[in-house]
Amino acid sequence: MRSIFTSCLVSGKSRKKQRQGKGKTEGSVSIFLIMVLAFVFLFTAVLIDYARIAAFNVQEERLARASVRSVMSSYDVELREKYGLFAFGESDGDMLLSQVLNDNMHKSGRSDAFNLVPFALESSSLKWSRPLGSYDVVSRQILEEMKYKAPVDFALELAGKFKPMSGVMAEASRATELLSKLQPLYDEREEALDLMLEQRSLAAESGRRLLQWIMNPPAESISASSLGSMQSAADIPAQYSDYLGKYYDDLYRDSKKPAKYTYQLSLYRSRTTEMLSRLPALLTAFREDHERSMEGANKALKKAEQLNDEMRNILEQSRMEGVDLSNDPANDWDIPASSGEISSDPLKKLREQEDALILSSTDLSQMENSISMQQSSYEPIEPIVTGMSGVLYEALSEYGDSYQMISSVLEASRVVNNYLQNYGKKGSIIVSDLALIEQHRSSDKERKQLEREAKSKLGEAKALLDKIRMMGNGVTDSLKSYDTLRQYYEENIAFNKELVSDPLVKSEVSTNPYTAGSSAMEDMDGIYAAMGGIMGGARDRLFQTEYSALYFQHFDVSKLATLAQGSEGTAELTDQLNPKAQELEYILYGFHNPAGNVAAAYAEIFAMRLSIRTMEGFIEKASLGNPLAVLAAALLYGIQQAIQDMLLLCEKDSIPLSKYLPAQLTYRDHLRLFMTLHGGGNVQLSRMLALIRLNTGINPDERSTYVSSNIKLGMRLWFLPGVVKLLDYSAGYSGEVQGSTYMRAVQADFSY
């Protein structure tokens, strides 16, 4: 620029001399023009560098993004192919970045080519983060992997099959839950009523000794007898005539002869006195025992009334919260249902019969009145017996009235005996009251028999479950694999700072039919609720469930066929006891032993089959009438059919959804359903990651899925570095000028 300015000045001077030589006619060079030219040149130079800097920034940004993408293209192929997950492989990321940057800055083509924006690499570095072992990272990748597959598969393969029986299953669940709650209260109430009758009978029977003291056995007349031993008070008037005869024989004997009957007369009086002296104790014992038993009868009746009220409240609450089949939530599922239909009419009719289980206030009042009547029948006994005692004391003198004594004994015997005949053991009134109670106990004996059979069948299912649980004993290699798996699982839990507890999934079969049925129905309600949530838009659990079912191996249930048929051999099951052969079960249940997860799956499948088959049992056995008998028969039917279903599943790996719905469910389908019920959590993610590590040797906790690259490039400025630096303060470039070089650092991020 200086040379240009000098040449312009010299040229101006020469033209001035020429003009002077021609009479001073030429003009002089304008200083103003020179300043304008200098400013224009300065502006142009700075503008050129400014443009180069802008181009440099854009190119650097593109280079940074391209380089970090190139680095992250080195993902782990095994993870991608086996599990659909992305994580950076074992390559040296910094070396890859440097190589990519150097390749892009390498000059190619003609050696004399003009490079408008030459730049050089000053430094580069990578910062890794977001390891695959983190819950949020692996969840997001699962979501991306399954967002198109999972909804379609689940809707077509599972939800559509269950949609037709949603309403009737809900009604069966309501009936099972209600009747299972009523059943123990009903039995307890009936036991209380039986206890009431038993106590009433005991109250009357406590007078049996008194009756035996009065007259044994009771009779309508008393025959005269000679003096002798006394077995009852009736012997006093019976022997009194003989006593008087002997008394007068001795009284009117010859004065010179000794009395013949002194000893016998004395013995009669002593026996009479002894016999009559026993009465107060007998009356006291009778009174106390009677009061105690009658109090027990009243308490038993009050307990029965209380239980009856509880049953009524449960029934009313159930109806308030009951299922309205017209508002079946599955109707809102926007999917086609599988073929088939189940009528819920038998279950609706069963509702109408539930009131028969509740005793009416009239029935209970009648029982209270019967107790009051018994008390009224008891009250005259003591005065009559006490009056009889007073009359019999006349037998100790010669002025007694034999007829009055006999009449008093017969009256006392009649009153006590009638009381016993009415209210004692098998008394007529007790039997009549029992018959009234038995009127609402229709089918109770049949129900009890059904309960015993159902309990026995549940014992068979439990025995098979115990066999499955024991088949892992002594499998050393599998135990070692599970120990390793536990270690990987616990390390991932600690890595994510997750608080966990032992598995909570039930892996037992209850031997109580009502408990087993209620629990099965509750689980089935949970499955429908989970499916409803998924169909309503809950995505995360669905994606994780379907991902597990797609990428992880499940147990070969056909291996259980021989065991289910009664064989004790487990040799062919050895290869199936390794965690790699039952990955899906482990993800679902989390037991770190060879057979625990399979046993849990078996128990849960059995419970599901029990719920569906019990629903069928309600329809099949509705004709029994009594709701509790229908429930017992439905449970027995459900247990029997569920056992057969498990055998069929082991043989063919597929069973019909229901007797009324031919859609088939595989063993894997059942596990998918259970995943929707209690899967989809962080604990299941840790189990997946532990299995991935066990199968591939890759620790997801150490494999990153996110990288930040920091690249610093430099470009030499052509013109005025100082002016560019000055402009940087006002224009706010992202770089800085060091000497004659423009430096800029840029960050580029990439995530799988």
Tab-separated table of N, CA and C in Angstrom, residues 122 712 715-717 721 725 735-744:
chain	number	residue	atom	x	y	z
A	122	GLU	N	-5.179	-26.556	15.844
A	122	GLU	CA	-4.407	-26.176	17.024
A	122	GLU	C	-4.523	-27.236	18.123
A	712	LYS	N	-10.055	-26.694	18.167
A	712	LYS	CA	-9.536	-25.326	18.040
A	712	LYS	C	-8.701	-25.248	16.764
A	715	MET	N	-6.409	-19.585	11.629
A	715	MET	CA	-6.289	-19.109	10.246
A	715	MET	C	-5.476	-17.810	10.242
A	716	ARG	N	-4.447	-17.735	9.359
A	716	ARG	CA	-3.586	-16.540	9.282
A	716	ARG	C	-4.338	-15.427	8.549
A	717	LEU	N	-4.341	-14.237	9.191
A	717	LEU	CA	-4.999	-13.073	8.589
A	717	LEU	C	-4.106	-12.475	7.517
A	721	PRO	N	-4.192	-7.345	11.231
A	721	PRO	CA	-4.643	-8.089	12.410
A	721	PRO	C	-5.106	-7.172	13.531
A	725	LYS	N	-8.658	-7.269	15.248
A	725	LYS	CA	-8.775	-7.459	16.695
A	725	LYS	C	-9.598	-6.356	17.325
A	735	GLY	N	-14.132	-15.941	18.145
A	735	GLY	CA	-12.731	-16.313	18.254
A	735	GLY	C	-11.897	-15.185	18.827
A	736	GLU	N	-10.575	-15.326	18.667
A	736	GLU	CA	-9.652	-14.311	19.151
A	736	GLU	C	-8.450	-14.253	18.210
A	737	VAL	N	-7.818	-13.104	18.200
A	737	VAL	CA	-6.653	-12.891	17.342
A	737	VAL	C	-5.401	-12.966	18.198
A	738	GLN	N	-4.505	-13.841	17.802
A	738	GLN	CA	-3.213	-13.977	18.473
A	738	GLN	C	-2.122	-13.728	17.446
A	739	GLY	N	-1.501	-12.539	17.555
A	739	GLY	CA	-0.526	-12.142	16.542
A	739	GLY	C	-1.242	-11.881	15.238
A	740	SER	N	-0.849	-12.566	14.203
A	740	SER	CA	-1.495	-12.423	12.898
A	740	SER	C	-2.416	-13.600	12.588
A	741	THR	N	-2.742	-14.402	13.615
A	741	THR	CA	-3.561	-15.601	13.414
A	741	THR	C	-4.880	-15.462	14.173
A	742	TYR	N	-5.944	-15.844	13.499
A	742	TYR	CA	-7.271	-15.847	14.107
A	742	TYR	C	-7.550	-17.250	14.641
A	743	MET	N	-7.810	-17.352	15.954
A	743	MET	CA	-8.053	-18.635	16.612
A	743	MET	C	-9.525	-18.726	17.019
A	744	ARG	N	-10.064	-19.948	16.887
A	744	ARG	CA	-11.450	-20.149	17.335
A	744	ARG	C	-11.644	-21.596	17.767
